[in-house]
Coordinates of C-alpha atoms and ligand atoms in Angstrom, one line a residue:
X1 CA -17.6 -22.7 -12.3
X2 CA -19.3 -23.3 -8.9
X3 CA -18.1 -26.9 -8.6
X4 CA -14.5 -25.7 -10.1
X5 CA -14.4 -23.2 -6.6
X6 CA -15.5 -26.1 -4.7
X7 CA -13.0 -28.4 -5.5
X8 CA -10.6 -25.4 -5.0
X9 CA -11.4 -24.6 -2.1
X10 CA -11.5 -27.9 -0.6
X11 CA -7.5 -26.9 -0.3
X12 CA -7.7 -23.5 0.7
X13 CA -7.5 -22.6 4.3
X14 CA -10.7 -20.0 4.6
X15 CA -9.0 -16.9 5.2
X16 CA -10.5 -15.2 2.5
X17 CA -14.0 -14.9 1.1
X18 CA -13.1 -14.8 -2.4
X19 CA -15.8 -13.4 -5.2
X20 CA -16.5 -16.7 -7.8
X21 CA -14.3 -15.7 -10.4
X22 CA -11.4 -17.6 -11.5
X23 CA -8.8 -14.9 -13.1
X24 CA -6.6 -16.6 -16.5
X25 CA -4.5 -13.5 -17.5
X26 CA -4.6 -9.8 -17.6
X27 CA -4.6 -7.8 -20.6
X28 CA -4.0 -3.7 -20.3
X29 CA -6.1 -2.5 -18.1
X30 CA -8.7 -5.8 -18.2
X31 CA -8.2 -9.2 -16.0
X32 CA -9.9 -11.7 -18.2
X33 CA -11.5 -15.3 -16.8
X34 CA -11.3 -18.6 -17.6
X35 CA -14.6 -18.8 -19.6
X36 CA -13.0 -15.4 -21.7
X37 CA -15.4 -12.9 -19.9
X38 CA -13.2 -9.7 -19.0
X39 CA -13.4 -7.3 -16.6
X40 CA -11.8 -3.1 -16.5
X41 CA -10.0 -3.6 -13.4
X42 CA -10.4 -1.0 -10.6
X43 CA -8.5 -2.9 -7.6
X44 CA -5.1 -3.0 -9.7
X45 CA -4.5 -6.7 -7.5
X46 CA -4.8 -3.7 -4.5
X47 CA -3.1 -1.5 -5.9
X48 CA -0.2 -3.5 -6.9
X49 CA -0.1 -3.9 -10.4
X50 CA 0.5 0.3 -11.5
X51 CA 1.7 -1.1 -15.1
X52 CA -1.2 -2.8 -15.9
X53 CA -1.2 -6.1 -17.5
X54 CA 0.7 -5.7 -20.8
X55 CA 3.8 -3.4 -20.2
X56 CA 6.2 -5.1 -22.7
X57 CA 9.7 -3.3 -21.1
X58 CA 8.8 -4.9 -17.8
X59 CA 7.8 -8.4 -18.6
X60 CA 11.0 -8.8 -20.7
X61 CA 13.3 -6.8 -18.0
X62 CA 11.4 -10.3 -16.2
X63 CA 11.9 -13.3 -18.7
X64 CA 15.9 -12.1 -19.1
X65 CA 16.2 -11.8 -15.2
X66 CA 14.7 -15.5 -15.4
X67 CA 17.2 -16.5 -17.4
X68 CA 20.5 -15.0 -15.9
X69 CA 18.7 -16.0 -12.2
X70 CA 16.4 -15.3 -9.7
X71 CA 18.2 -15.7 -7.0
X72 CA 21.7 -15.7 -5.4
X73 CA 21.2 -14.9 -1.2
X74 CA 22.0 -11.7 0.4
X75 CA 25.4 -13.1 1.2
X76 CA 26.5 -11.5 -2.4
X77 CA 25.8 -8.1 -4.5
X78 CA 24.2 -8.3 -7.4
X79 CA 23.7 -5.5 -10.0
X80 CA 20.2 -5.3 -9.5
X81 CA 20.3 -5.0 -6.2
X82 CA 22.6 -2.4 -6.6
X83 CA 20.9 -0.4 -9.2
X84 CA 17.4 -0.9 -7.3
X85 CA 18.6 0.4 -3.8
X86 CA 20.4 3.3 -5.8
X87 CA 16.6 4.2 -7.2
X88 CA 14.6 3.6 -4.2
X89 CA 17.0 5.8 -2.1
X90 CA 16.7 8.7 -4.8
X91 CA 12.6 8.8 -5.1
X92 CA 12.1 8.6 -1.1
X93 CA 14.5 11.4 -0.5
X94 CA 16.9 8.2 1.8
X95 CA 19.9 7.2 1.5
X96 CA 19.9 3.5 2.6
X97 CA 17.2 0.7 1.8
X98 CA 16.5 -2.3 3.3
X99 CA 14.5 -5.1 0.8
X100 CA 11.7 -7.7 2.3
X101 CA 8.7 -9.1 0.3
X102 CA 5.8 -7.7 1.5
X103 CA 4.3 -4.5 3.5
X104 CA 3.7 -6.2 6.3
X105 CA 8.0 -7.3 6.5
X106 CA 8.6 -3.8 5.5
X107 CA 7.1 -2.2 9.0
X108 CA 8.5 -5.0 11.0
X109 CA 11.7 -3.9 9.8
X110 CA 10.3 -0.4 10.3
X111 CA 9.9 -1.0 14.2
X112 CA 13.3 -2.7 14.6
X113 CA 14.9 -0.2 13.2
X114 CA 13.2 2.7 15.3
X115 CA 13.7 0.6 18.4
X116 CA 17.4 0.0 17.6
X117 CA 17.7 4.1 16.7
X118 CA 16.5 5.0 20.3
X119 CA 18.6 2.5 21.8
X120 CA 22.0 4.1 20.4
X121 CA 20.4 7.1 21.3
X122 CA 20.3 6.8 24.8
X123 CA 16.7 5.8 25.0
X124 CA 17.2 2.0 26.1
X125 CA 13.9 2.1 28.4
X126 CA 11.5 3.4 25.0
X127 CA 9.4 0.7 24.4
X128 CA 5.8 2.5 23.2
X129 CA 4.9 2.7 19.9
X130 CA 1.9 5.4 18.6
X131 CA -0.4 4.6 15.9
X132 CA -4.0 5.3 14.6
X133 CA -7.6 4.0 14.5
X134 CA -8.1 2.3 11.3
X135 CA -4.5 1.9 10.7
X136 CA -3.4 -0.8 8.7
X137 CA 0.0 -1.9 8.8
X138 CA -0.2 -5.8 7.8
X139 CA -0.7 -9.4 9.8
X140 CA 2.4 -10.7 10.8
X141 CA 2.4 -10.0 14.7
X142 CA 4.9 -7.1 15.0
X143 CA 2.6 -5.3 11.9
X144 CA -0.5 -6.7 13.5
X145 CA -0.1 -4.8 16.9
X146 CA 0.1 -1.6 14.8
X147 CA -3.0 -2.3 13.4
X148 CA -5.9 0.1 14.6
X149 CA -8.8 -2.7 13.6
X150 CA -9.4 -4.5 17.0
X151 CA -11.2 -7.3 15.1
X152 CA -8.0 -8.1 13.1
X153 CA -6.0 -8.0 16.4
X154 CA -8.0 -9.4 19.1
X155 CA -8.0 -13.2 18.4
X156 CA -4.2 -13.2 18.4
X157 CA -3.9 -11.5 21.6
X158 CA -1.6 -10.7 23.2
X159 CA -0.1 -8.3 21.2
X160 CA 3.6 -6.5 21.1
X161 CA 3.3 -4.3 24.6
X162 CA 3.5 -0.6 24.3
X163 CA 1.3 -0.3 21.4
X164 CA -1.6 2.5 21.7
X165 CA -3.7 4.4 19.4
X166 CA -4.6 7.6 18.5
X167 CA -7.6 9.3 16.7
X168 CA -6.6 9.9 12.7
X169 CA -6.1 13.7 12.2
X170 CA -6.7 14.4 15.8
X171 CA -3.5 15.8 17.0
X172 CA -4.5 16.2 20.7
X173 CA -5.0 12.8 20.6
X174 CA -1.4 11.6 19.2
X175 CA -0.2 14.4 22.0
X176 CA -2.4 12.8 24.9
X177 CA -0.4 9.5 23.9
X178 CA 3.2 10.8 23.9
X179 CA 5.4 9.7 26.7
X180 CA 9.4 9.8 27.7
X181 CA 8.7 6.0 26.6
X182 CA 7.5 6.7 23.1
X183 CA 10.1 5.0 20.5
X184 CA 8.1 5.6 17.6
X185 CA 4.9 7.0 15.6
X186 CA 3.5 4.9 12.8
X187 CA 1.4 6.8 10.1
X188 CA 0.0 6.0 6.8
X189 CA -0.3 10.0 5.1
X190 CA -3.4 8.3 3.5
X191 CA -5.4 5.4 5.2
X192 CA -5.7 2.7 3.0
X193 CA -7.4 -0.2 3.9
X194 CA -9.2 1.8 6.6
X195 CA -11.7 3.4 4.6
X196 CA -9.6 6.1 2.4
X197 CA -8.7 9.0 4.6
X198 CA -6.2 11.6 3.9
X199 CA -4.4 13.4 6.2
X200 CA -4.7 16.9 7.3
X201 CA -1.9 18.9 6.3
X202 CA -1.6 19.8 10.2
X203 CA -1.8 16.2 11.4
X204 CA 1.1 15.0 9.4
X205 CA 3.2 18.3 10.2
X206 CA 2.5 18.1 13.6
X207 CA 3.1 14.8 13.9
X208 CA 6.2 15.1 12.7
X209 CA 6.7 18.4 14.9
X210 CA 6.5 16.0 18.1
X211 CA 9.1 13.6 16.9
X212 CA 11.4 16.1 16.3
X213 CA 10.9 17.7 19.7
X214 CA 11.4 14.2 21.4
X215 CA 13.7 12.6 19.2
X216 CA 10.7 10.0 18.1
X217 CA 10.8 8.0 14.9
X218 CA 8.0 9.0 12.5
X219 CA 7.6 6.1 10.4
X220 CA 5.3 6.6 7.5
X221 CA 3.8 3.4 5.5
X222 CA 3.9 3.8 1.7
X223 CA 2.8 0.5 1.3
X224 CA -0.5 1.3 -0.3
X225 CA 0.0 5.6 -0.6
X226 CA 3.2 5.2 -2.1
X227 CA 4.7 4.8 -5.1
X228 CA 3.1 7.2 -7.8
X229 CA -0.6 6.1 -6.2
X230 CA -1.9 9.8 -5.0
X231 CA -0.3 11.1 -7.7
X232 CA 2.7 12.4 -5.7
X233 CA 5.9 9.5 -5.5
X234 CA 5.2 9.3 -2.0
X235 CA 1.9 10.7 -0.2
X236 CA 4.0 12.4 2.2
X237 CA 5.3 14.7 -0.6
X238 CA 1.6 16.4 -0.2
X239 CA 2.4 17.5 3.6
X240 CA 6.0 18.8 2.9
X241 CA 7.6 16.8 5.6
X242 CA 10.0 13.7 5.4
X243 CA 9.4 10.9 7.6
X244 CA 13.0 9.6 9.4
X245 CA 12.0 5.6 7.8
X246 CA 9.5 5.3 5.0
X247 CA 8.1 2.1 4.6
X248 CA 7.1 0.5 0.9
X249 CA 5.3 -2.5 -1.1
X250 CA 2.5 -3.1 -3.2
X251 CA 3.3 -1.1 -6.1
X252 CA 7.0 -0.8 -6.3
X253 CA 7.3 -4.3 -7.7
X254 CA 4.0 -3.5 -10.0
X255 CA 3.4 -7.7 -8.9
X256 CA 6.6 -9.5 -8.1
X257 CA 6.3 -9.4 -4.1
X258 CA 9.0 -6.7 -3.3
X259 CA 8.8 -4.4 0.1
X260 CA 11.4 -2.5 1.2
X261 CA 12.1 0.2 4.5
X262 CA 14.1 3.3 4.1
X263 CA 15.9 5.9 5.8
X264 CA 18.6 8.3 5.8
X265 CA 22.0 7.3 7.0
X266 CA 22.2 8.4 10.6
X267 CA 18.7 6.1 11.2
X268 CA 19.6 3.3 8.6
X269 CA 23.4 3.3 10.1
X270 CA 21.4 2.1 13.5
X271 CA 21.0 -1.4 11.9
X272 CA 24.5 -3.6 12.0
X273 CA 25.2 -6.9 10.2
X274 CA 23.1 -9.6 12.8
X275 CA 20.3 -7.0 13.3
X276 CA 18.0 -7.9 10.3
X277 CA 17.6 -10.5 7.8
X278 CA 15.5 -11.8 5.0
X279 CA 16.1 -15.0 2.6
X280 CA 14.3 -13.8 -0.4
X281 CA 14.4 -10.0 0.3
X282 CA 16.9 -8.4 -2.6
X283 CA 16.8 -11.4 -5.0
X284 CA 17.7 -10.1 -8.6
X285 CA 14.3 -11.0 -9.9
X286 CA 12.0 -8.9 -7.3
X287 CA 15.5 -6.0 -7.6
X288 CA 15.3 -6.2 -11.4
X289 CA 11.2 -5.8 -10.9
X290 CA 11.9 -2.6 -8.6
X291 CA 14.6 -0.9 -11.1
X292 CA 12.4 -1.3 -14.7
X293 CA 9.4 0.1 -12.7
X294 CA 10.9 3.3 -11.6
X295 CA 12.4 3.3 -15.1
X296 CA 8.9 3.0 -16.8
X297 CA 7.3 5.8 -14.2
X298 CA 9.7 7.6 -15.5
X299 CA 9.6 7.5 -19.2
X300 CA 5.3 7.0 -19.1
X301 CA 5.3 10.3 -16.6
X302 CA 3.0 8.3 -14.3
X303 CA 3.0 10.5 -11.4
X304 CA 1.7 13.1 -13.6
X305 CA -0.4 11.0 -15.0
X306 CA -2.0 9.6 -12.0
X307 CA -2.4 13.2 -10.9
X308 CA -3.8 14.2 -14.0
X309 CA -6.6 10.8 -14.5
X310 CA -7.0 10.6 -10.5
X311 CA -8.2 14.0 -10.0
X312 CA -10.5 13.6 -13.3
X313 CA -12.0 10.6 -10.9
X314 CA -12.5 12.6 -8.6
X315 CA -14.7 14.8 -10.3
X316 CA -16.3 11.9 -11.7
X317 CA -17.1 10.3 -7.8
X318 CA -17.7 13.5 -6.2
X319 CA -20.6 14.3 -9.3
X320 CA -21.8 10.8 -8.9
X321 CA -22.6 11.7 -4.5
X322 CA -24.2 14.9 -5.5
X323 CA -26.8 12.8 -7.7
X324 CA -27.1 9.8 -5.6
X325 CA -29.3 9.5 -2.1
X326 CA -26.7 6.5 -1.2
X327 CA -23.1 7.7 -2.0
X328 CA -22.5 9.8 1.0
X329 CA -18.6 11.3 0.0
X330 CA -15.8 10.9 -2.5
X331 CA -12.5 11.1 -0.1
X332 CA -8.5 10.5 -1.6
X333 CA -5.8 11.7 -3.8
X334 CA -4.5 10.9 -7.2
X335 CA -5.8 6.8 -8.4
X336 CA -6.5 6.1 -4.4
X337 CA -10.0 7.1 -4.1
X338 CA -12.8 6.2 -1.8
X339 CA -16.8 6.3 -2.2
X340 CA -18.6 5.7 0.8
X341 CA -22.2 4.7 1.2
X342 CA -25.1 4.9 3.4
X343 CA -25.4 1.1 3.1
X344 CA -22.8 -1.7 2.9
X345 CA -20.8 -2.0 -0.3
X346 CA -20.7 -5.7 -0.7
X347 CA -23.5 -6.2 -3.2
X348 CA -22.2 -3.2 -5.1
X349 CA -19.4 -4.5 -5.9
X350 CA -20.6 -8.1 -6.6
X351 CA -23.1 -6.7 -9.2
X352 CA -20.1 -4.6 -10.4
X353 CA -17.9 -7.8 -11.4
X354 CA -21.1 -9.0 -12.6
X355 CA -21.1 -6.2 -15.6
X356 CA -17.3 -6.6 -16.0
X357 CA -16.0 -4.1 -13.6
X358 CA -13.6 -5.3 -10.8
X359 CA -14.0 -2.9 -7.8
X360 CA -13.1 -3.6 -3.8
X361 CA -14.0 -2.4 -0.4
X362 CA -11.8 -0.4 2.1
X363 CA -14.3 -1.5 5.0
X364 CA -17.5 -2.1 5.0
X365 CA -19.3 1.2 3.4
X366 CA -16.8 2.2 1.1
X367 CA -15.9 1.2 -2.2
X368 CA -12.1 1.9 -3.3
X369 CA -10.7 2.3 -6.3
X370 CA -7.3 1.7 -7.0
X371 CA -6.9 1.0 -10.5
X372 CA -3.7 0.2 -12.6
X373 CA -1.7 3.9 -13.3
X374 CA -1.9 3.9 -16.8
X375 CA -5.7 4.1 -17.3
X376 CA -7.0 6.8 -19.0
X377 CA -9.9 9.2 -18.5
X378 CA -12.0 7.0 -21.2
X379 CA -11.8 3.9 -18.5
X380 CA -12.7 6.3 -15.6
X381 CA -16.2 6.8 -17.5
X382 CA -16.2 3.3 -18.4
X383 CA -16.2 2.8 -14.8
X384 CA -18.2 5.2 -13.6
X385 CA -21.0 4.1 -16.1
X386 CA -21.3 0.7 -14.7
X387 CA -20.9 1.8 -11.2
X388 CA -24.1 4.4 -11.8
X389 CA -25.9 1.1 -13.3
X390 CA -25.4 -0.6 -10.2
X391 CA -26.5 2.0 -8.0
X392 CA -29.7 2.8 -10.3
X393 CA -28.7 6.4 -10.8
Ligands
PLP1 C1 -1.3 -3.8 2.3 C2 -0.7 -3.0 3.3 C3 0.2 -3.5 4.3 C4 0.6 -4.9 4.3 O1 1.2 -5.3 3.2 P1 1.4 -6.9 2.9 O2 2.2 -6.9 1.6 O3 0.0 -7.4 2.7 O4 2.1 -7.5 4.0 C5 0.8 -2.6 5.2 N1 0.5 -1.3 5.2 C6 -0.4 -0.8 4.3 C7 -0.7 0.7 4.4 C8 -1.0 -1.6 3.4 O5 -2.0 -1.1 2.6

């Protein structure tokens, strides 16, 4: 195996420090290796893959989307499209969808869209955008500058101007930040990558107080909080509020690369043919993807269910802090959960794949679990019993 890696990565630019595991297929809620060995998978390919591995209705809806074609350009319709944009619209509460292929395209198009709202809104001179600490928004430059880790940021400086941040669920903070020039807030209702922090109910509803009151774009990234994850559709859903674009990813193609921006008409009518474009976004495969996924959420009941297994996790994590000197607090919602530690998580998680569990970090003291929606409560004590082995309890 170790020589295998090393010839691999002799043709891998380092970006990644990748655990030594080489992944042949997935099997329900397992990813098993080359050498057979398989592993209950807690990352879900970060919270992508919510069908897990062997959903027969979506891997066909798939091979026969192979076969009539994956792609035609975004110079035509296609039914898929159609049907997919029709879905989307109805679960996020929009009317009008726009489709990329990834998170981090999906806020780009996010920004644009904001900017050109304020624009045909008499607000030419708005050029500052708000987000958050520990935001995460993706790596393409646009996303990047929205991104509250310096470290992620800094060697690519400099960044899109206008771009500050504000303290997570510190309003006085966001406030302090707001000026005539403020186009846009970004928001994630639940911090992924960031370390697993929900939102206070009166951080979300007051952000979206301020927008209203200034004709500001709240933006709210559902790329990993979204799609059936906190056991809501969308995490906003918990706060009561609607964001004016809602931006989407990881899970809504369950593993085809699929992202997608949304908003109601008067904000999605901003955008004019010339404004935007994507080649790949909207291709039949990644629409046909997006449509037999909301399907299958559907017929499985996987919001419910998430609800249902997540907040049984919960219970599981926040039992295992209260017997453990190192596990310090069990934070998130639904199957987005975070366990933070007095210590760094690394080794955790390596012995962890070790004894056939796949687990990942959200930085570096918490462990995040963000498993595939279907699992049950029998693979939440699966987990939990290796993760207790790990940590000696
Ligand atoms: C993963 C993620 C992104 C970036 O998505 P990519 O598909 O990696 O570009 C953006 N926002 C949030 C909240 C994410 O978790």
């Amino acid at each position: 195996m170790k020589e295998r890696i090393d010839e691999i990565n002799e043709h891998l630019i380092y970006s990644y420090k990748r655990y030594p595991v080489i992944f042949d297929h997935g099997e329900d809620v397992y990813l098993v290796d080359v050498n057979g060995k398989k592993y209950l998978d807690f990352g879900g390919g970060i919270a992508v893959c919510s069908l897990g591995y062997s959903n027969d209705v979506y891997k066909n809806a798939l091979k026969e989307q192979i076969d009539k074609g994956i792609h035609f350009s975004n110079y035509f319709y296609s039914e898929p499209l159609a049907e997919a944009a029709k879905k989307i619209a109805f679960i996020s509460g929009t009317d009008k969808v726009f489709f990329c292929n990834s998170g981090s395209e999906a806020n780009e198009g996010a920004l644009k869209l904001a900017r050109k709202y304020a624009i045909l809104h008499g607000h030419e001179d708005r050029h500052e955008i708000i987000s958050m600490n520990k935001a995460f928004h993706g790596r393409s430059m646009g996303a990047l500058s929205v991104t509250g880790t310096k470290k992620y940021r800094e060697p690519y400086e400099p960044m899109l101007p206008g771009v500050s941040f504000a303290e997570y669920n510190d309003l006085d903070s966001v406030k302090a930040l707001v000026t005539e020039n403020t186009y846009a807030i970004i928001v994630e209702a639940l911090q992924g990558e960031g370390g697993i922090y929900p939102a206070d109910p009166e951080f979300i509803q007051g952000i979206r107080k301020i927008c209203d009151e200034n004709d500001i774009m709240m933006i709210c990234d559902e790329v990993q909080c979204g799609m059936g994850r906190t056991g809501r559709m969308f995490a906003f859903e918990h706060y009561g509020i609607k964001p004016d674009i809602v931006t989407m990813a990881k899970g809504i193609g369950a593993g085809i690369s699929v992202g997608a921006f949304a908003a109601r008409s008067e904000v999605a009518d901003c955008m004019v043919p010339g404004d935007h474009g994507t080649t790949f976004g909207g291709n039949p495969l990644a629409m046909k993807a997006v449509c037999t996924v909301i399907d299958e959420f559907e017929r499985l009941e996987l919001v419910k269910h998430a609800d249902e297994v997540g907040r049984y996790m919960g219970e599981q994590l926040a039992a295992l802090v209260e017997s453990s000197d190192i596990c310090v607090s069990a934070r998130g919602l639904g199957l987005m959960r975070g366990l933070e530690m007095s210590v760094p998580v690394a080794d955790y998680i390596s012995r962890a794949l070790e004894k056939g569990l796949v687990l990942m970090a959200a930085g570096a003291n918490v462990i995040r679990f963000v498993p595939p929606l279907v699992i049950e409560k029998s693979h939440v004590d699966d987990m939990i019993g290796i993760l207790s082995d790990v940590i000696n309890i």
